[in-house]
Coordinates of C-alpha atoms and ligand atoms in Angstrom, one line a residue:
X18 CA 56.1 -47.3 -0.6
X19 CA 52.4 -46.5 -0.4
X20 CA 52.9 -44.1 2.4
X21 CA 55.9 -42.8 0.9
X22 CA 53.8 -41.8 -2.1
X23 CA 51.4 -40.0 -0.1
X24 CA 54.0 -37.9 1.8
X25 CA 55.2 -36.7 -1.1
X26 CA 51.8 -35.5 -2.8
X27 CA 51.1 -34.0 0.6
X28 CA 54.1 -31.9 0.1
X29 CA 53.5 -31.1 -3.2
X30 CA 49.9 -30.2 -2.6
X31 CA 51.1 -27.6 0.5
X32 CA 54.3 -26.5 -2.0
X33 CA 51.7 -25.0 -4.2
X34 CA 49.3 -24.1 -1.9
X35 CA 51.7 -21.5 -0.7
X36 CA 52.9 -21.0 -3.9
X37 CA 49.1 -19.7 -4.7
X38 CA 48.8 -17.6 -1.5
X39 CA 50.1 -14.0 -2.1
X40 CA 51.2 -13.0 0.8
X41 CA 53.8 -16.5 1.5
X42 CA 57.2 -15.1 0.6
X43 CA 59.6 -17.0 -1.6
X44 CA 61.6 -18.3 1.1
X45 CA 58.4 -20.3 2.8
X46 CA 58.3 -22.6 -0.1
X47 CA 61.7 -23.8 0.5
X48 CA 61.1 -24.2 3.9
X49 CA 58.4 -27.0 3.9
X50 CA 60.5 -29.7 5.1
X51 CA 59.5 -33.2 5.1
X52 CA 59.6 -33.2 8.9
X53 CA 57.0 -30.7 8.6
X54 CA 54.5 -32.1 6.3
X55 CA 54.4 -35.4 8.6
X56 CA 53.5 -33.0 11.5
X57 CA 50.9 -31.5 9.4
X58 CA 49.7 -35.2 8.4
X59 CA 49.3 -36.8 11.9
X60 CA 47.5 -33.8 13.1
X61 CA 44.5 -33.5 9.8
X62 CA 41.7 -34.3 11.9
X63 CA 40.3 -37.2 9.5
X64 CA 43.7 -38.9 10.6
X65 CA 43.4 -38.0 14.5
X66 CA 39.6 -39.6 14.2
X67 CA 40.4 -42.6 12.3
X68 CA 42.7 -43.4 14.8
X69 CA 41.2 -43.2 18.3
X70 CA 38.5 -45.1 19.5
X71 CA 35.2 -42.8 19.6
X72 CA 32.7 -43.2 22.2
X73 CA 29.7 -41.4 22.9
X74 CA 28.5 -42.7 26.2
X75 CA 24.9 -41.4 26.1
X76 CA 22.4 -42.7 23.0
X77 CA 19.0 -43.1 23.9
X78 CA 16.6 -45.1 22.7
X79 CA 13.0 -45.5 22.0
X80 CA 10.5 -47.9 23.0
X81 CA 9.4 -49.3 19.8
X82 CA 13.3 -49.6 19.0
X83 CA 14.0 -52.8 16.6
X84 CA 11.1 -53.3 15.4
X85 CA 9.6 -52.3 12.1
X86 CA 8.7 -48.9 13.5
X87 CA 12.2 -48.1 14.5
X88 CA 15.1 -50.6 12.6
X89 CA 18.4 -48.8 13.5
X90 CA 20.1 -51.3 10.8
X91 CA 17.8 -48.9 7.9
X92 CA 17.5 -45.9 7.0
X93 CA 16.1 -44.0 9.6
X94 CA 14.8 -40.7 10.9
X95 CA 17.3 -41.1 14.4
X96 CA 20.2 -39.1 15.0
X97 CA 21.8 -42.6 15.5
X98 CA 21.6 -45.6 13.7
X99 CA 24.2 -47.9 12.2
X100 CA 25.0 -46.2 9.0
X101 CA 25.1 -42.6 10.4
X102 CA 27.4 -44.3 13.1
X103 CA 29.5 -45.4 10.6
X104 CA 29.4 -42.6 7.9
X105 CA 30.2 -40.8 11.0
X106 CA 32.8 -42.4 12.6
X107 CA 31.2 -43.1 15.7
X108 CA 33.0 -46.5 16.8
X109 CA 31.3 -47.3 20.2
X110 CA 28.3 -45.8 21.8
X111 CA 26.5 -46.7 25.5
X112 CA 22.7 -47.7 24.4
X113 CA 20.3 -46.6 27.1
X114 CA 18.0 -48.6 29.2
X115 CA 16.1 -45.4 30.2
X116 CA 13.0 -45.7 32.5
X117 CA 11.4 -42.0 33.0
X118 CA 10.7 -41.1 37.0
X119 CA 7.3 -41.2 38.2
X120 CA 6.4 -39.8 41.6
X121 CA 7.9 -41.5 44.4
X122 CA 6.0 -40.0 47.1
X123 CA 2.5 -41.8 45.3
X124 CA 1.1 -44.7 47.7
X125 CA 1.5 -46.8 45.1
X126 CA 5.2 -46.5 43.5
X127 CA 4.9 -47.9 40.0
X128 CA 7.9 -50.3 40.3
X129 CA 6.3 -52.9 38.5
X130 CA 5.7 -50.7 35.1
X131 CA 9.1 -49.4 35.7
X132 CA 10.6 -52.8 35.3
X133 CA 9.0 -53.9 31.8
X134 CA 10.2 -50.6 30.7
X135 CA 13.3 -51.4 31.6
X136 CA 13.4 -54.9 29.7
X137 CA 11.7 -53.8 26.6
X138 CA 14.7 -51.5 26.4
X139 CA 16.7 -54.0 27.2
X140 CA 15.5 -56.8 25.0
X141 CA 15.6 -54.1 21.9
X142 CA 19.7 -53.7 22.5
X143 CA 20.0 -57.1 22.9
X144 CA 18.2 -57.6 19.4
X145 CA 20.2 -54.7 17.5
X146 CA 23.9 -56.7 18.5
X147 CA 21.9 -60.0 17.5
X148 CA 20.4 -58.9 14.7
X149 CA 23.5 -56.9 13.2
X150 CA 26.7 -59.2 14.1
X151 CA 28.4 -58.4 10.9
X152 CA 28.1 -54.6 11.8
X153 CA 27.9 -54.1 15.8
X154 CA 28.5 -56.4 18.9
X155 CA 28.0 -56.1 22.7
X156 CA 30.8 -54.8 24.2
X157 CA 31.3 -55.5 27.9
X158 CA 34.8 -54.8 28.7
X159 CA 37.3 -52.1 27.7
X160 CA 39.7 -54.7 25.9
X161 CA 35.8 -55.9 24.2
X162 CA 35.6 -52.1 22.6
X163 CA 38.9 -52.4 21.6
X164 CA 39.1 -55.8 19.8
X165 CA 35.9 -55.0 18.4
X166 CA 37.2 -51.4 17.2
X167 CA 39.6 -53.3 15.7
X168 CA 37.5 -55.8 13.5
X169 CA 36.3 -52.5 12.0
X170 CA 32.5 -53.0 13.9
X171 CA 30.8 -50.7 15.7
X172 CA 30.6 -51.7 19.1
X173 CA 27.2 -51.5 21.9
X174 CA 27.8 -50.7 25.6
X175 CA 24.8 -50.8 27.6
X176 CA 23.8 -47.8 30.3
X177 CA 20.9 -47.6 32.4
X178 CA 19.4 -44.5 33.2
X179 CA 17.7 -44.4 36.4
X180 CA 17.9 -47.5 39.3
X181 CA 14.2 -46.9 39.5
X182 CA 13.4 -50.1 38.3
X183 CA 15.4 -52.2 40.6
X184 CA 12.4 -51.3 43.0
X185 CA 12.8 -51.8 47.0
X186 CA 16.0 -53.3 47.0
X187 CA 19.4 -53.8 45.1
X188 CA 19.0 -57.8 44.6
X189 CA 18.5 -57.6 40.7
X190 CA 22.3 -55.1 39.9
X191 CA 24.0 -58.3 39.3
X192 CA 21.7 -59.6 37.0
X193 CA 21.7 -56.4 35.3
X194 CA 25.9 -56.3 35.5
X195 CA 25.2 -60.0 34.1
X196 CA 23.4 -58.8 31.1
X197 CA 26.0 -56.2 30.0
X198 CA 24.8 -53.6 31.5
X199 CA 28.3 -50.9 32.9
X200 CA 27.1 -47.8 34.3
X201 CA 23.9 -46.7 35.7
X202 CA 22.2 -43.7 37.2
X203 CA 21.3 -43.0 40.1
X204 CA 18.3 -41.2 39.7
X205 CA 17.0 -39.3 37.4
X206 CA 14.6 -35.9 36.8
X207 CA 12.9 -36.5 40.1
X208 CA 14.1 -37.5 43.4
X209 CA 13.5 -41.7 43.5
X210 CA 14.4 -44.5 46.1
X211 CA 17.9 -44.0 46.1
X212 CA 18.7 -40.4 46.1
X213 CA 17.9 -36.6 45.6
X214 CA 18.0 -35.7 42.0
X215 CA 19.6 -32.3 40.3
X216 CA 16.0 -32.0 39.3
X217 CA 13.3 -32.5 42.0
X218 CA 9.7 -32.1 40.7
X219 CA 7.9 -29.3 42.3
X220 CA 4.7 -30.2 40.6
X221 CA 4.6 -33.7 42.5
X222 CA 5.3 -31.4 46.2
X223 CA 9.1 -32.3 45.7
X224 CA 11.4 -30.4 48.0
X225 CA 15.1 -29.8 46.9
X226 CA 16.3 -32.3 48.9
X227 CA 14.7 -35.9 50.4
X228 CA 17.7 -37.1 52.1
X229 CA 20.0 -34.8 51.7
X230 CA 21.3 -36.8 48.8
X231 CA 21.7 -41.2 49.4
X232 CA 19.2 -42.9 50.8
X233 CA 20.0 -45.7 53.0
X234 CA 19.1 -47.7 50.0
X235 CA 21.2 -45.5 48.0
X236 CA 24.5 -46.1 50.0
X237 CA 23.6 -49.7 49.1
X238 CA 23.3 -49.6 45.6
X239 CA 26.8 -47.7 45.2
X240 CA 28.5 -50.6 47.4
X241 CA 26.2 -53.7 45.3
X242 CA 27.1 -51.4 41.9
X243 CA 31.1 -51.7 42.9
X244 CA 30.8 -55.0 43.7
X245 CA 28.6 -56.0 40.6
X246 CA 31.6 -53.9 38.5
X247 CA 29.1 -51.5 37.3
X248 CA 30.2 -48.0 36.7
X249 CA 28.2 -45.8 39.4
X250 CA 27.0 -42.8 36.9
X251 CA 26.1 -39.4 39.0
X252 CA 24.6 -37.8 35.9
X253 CA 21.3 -36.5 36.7
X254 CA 22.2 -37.0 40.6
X255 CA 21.8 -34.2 43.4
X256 CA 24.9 -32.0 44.3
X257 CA 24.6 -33.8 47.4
X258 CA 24.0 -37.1 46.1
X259 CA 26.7 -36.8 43.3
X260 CA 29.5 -35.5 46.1
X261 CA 27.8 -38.4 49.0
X262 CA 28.4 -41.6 45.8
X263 CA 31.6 -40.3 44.5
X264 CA 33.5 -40.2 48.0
X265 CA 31.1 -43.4 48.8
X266 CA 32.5 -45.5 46.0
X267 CA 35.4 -47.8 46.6
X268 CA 36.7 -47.3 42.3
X269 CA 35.6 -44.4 39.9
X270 CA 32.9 -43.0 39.0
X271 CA 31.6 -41.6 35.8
X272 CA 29.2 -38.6 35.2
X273 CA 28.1 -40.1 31.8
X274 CA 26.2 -37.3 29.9
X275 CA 26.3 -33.4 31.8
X276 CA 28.0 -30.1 31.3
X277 CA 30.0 -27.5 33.4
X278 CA 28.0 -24.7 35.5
X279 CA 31.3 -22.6 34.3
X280 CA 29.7 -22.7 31.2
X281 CA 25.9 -22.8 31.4
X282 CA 24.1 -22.7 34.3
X283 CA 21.9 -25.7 34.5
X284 CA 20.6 -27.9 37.5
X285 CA 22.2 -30.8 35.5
X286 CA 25.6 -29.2 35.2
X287 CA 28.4 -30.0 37.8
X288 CA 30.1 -26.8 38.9
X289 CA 33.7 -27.0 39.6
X290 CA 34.1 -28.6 43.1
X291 CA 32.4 -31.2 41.7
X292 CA 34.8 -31.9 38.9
X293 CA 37.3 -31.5 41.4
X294 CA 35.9 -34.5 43.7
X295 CA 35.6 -36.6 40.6
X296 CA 39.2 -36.1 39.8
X297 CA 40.3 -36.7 42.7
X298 CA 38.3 -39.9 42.4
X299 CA 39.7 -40.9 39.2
X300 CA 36.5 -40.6 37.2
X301 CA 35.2 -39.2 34.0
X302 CA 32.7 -36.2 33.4
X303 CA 31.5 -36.9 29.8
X304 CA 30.0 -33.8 28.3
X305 CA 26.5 -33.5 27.3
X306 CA 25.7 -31.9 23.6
X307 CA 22.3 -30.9 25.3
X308 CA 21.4 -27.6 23.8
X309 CA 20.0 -26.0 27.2
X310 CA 23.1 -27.8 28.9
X311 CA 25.3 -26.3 26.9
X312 CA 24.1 -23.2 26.2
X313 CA 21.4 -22.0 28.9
X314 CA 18.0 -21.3 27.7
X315 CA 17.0 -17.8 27.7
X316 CA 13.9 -16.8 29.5
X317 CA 11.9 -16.3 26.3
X318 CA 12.8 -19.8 25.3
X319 CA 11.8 -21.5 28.5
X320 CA 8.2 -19.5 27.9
X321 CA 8.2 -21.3 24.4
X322 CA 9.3 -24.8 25.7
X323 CA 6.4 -24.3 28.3
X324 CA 3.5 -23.4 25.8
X325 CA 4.3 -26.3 23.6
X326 CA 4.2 -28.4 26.0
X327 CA 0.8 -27.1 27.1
X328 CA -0.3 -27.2 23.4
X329 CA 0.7 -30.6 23.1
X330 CA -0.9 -31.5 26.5
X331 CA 2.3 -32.6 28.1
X332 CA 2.2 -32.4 32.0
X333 CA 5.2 -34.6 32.7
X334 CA 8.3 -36.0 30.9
X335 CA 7.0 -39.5 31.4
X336 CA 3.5 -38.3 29.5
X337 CA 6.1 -37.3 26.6
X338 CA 8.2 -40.6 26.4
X339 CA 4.9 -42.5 26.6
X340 CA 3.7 -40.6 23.6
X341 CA 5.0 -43.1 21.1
X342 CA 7.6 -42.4 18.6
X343 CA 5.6 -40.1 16.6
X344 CA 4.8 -37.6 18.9
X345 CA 7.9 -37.5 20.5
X346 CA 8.9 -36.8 17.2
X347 CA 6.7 -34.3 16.8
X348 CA 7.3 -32.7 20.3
X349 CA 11.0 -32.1 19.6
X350 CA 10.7 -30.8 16.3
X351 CA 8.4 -28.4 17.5
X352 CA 10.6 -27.0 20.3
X353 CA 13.4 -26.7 17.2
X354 CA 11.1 -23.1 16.9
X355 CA 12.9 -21.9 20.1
X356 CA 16.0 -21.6 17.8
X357 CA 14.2 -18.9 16.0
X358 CA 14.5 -17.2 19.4
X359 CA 18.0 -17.7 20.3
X360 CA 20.5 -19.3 18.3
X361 CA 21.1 -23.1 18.8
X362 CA 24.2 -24.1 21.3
X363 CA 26.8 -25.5 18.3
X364 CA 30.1 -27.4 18.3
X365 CA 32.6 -24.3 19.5
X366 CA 29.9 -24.1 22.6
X367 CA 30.0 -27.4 23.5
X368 CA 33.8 -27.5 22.9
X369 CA 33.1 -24.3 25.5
X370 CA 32.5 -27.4 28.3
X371 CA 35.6 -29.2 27.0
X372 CA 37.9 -26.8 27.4
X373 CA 36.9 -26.3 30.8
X374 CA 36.0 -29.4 32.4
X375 CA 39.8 -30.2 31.2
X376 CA 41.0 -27.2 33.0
X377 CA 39.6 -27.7 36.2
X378 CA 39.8 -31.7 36.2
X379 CA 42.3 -32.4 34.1
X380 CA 42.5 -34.0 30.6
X381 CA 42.0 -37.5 32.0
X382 CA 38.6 -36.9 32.9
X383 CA 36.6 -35.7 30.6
X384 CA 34.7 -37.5 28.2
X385 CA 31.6 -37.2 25.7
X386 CA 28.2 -37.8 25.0
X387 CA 25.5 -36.7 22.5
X388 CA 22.5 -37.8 24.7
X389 CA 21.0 -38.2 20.5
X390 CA 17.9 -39.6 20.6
X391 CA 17.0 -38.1 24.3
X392 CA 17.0 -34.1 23.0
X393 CA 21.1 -34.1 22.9
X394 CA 22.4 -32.6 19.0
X395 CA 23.4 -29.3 18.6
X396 CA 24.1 -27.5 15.1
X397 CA 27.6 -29.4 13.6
X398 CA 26.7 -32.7 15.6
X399 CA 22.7 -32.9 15.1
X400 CA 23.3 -36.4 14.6
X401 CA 26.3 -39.1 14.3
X402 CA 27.2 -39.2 10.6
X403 CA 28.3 -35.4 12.1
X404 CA 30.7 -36.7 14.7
X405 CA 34.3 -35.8 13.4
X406 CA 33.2 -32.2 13.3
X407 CA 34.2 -32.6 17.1
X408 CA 37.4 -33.5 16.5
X409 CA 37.8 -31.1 14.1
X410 CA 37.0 -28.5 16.8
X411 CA 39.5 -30.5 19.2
X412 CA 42.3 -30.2 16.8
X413 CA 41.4 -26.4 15.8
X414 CA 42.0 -26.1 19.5
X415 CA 44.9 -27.4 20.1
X416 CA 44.1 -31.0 21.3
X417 CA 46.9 -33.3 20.8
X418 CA 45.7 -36.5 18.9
X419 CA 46.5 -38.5 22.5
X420 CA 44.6 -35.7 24.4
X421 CA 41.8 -36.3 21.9
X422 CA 42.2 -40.1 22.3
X423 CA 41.3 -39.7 25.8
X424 CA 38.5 -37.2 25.4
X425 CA 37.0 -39.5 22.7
X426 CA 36.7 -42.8 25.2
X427 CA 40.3 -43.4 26.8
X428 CA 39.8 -42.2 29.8
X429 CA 36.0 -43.7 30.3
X430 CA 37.3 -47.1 29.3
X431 CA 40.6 -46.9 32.1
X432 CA 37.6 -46.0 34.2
X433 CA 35.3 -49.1 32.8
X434 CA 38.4 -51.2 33.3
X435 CA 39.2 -49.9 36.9
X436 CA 35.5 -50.6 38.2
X437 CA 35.7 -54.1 36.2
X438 CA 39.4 -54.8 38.2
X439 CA 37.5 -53.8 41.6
X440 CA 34.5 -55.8 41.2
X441 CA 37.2 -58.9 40.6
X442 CA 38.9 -58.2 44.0
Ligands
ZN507 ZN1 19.6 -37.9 30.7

């Protein structure tokens, strides 16, 4: 009856919309079937993004997170938190156990400082679920994102970003599988123990390539990350690397937050044999709503990115994240001035990525992430409480609402639940 009701004040809302519009002739009105108007319904994009599960597999967070600096469950100055997640929409989103790269060529590799890192990160996820059971729980399954979605929660995943912390060997990924963590990164800006990264750093005499992509101790950690049911994630990974893992690993794999080189042409963008291979593997390439990723930086922009950085006496990306909340703050808001430059990558730009990653792979792998909280937004989703202005942009293009159910998490969770089925065999 309820729904009834609504079907027919949707009809008589587009009756007189036409009605009003000048140009509709006569005959149009009678036209508008009720057959119609449910087509019209099922495809609003409200409806399409109440319905499917939404998950953004890249939030970062930072190191004072969950405590009084930094309470996700207030009102806060992050692009995500738990009421921008759910004025937004956003129903499930991959929480990041990030440790930055630091130069593994030094005598003295700093595995140790890596580590507490690592669990500080950790421990603060671990608090938000604890802390906020009414609102978000840990998710470690697909059919766990799905009951939760259900209960109307949010639900946490847990990524890592970079092995580096696992150190000299791969003894700790089932403790880390253990403790909810489902993908994690092979490397990350800088090559590391297990791999050539898309971004090797010069500064520390880096050459492109280390190994010519897994290390020995690479080819182990893909093998102990199957096993362990952890999601091998080749974001941030070498050409080489990426390729070497994905044909490497015995189930999926994901890429969990890059673009397309078909696009933009970044480092961190796969180019189109690469979306290939992770087809062919069954995996997911979740696109990134990096600015630069998405839309490349012009040269004038880099220039300005450079000089704040000098300014701000930044030599490294680890000097940055070590900063402390407020100058990391203070650090991106600052590089906002290269939009004065250039315009600001926005939602038809990242859709841009979309469109093609689904062209060459196929619509059953690709995915997204915002990478919020890491220097992911662009303008129309500079923060979560922004998120169904994707799937407005889906629908506007044509996107079916089980096309867009995939983009939007199906297709990573088959590919959570196909890693979880291999690790059981
Ligand atoms: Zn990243």
């Amino acid at each position: 009856m309820k729904r009834f009701s609504k079907r027919i004040s949707i009809l008589a809302l587009t009756a007189s919309v036409l009605a009003l519009s000048a140009c509709a002739p006569a005959v149009e009105k009678e036209a508008v079937s009720e057959a119609t108007v449910e087509v019209a319904v099922a495809v609003t994009p409200e409806a399409v993004h109440q319905a499917v599960i939404t998950l953004d597999t890249h939030v970062d967070i930072p190191l004072t997170y969950m405590t009084d600096a930094m309470d996700p469950g207030t009102d806060t100055d992050a692009q995500v938190d738990l009421a921008k997640m759910e004025v937004g929409g956003l129903d499930a989103a991959f929480f990041i156990v990030y440790t930055p790269q630091t130069n593994i060529l030094d005598a003295d590799i700093k595995y140790a400082e890596a580590r507490e890192i690592a669990e500080t990160r950790f421990a603060a996820i671990d608090k938000l679920t604890k802390t906020y059971p009414e609102r978000i729980e840990l998710a470690k399954t697909a059919d766990d994102v799905r009951r939760i979605h259900k209960s109307g929660k949010r639900a946490a995943l847990i990524g890592m970003e970079n092995a580096f912390p696992l150190g000299a060997s791969v003894d700790d990924v089932p403790l880390w599988a253990e403790r909810g963590v489902r993908y994690m990164g092979i490397t990350h800006m800088g090559h590391n123990q297990f791999g050539d990264s898309s971004n090797p750093k010069t500064a520390w005499g880096e050459t492109d390539s280390m190994y010519g992509g897994l290390s020995p101790l690479g080819k182990d950690l893909v093998a102990a990350l199957n096993k362990a049911g952890i999601m091998v994630d080749v974001s941030h990974a070498g050409r080489e690397t990426m390729m070497q893992a994905t044909a490497l690993s015995s189930v999926p794999v994901i890429a969990s937050h890059s673009g397309v080189m078909g696009v933009a042409d970044s480092l961190r963008n796969l180019d189109d044999a690469q979306l290939r291979a992770l087809a062919e593997n069954g995996g997911v390439a979740q696109m990134v709503a990096l600015g630069s990723y998405v839309k490349a930086l012009s040269p004038a922009q880099e220039k300005f990115k450079a000089d704040v950085r000098t300014e701000m006496g930044f030599e490294t990306d680890t000097q940055i994240f070590k900063s402390g909340p407020e100058k990391i703050g203070k650090y991106f808001k600052a590089l906002e001035g290269m939009y004065d430059i250039d315009a600001k990558a926005n939602v038809a730009d990242f859709a841009d990525h979309i469109d093609h990653a689904v062209k060459i792979a196929g619509i059953d792998h690709v995915g997204i992430a915002s990478d919020f909280d890491g220097g992911g937004g662009i303008t129309g989703w500079s923060d979560a409480s922004e998120t169904l202005n994707i799937t407005k942009e889906l629908v506007k293009r044509g996107y079916s609402q089980t096309d867009i159910e995939k983009i939007w998490g199906g297709n990573l969770l088959r590919v959570l639940q196909a890693v979880q089925d291999g690790a059981d065999k």
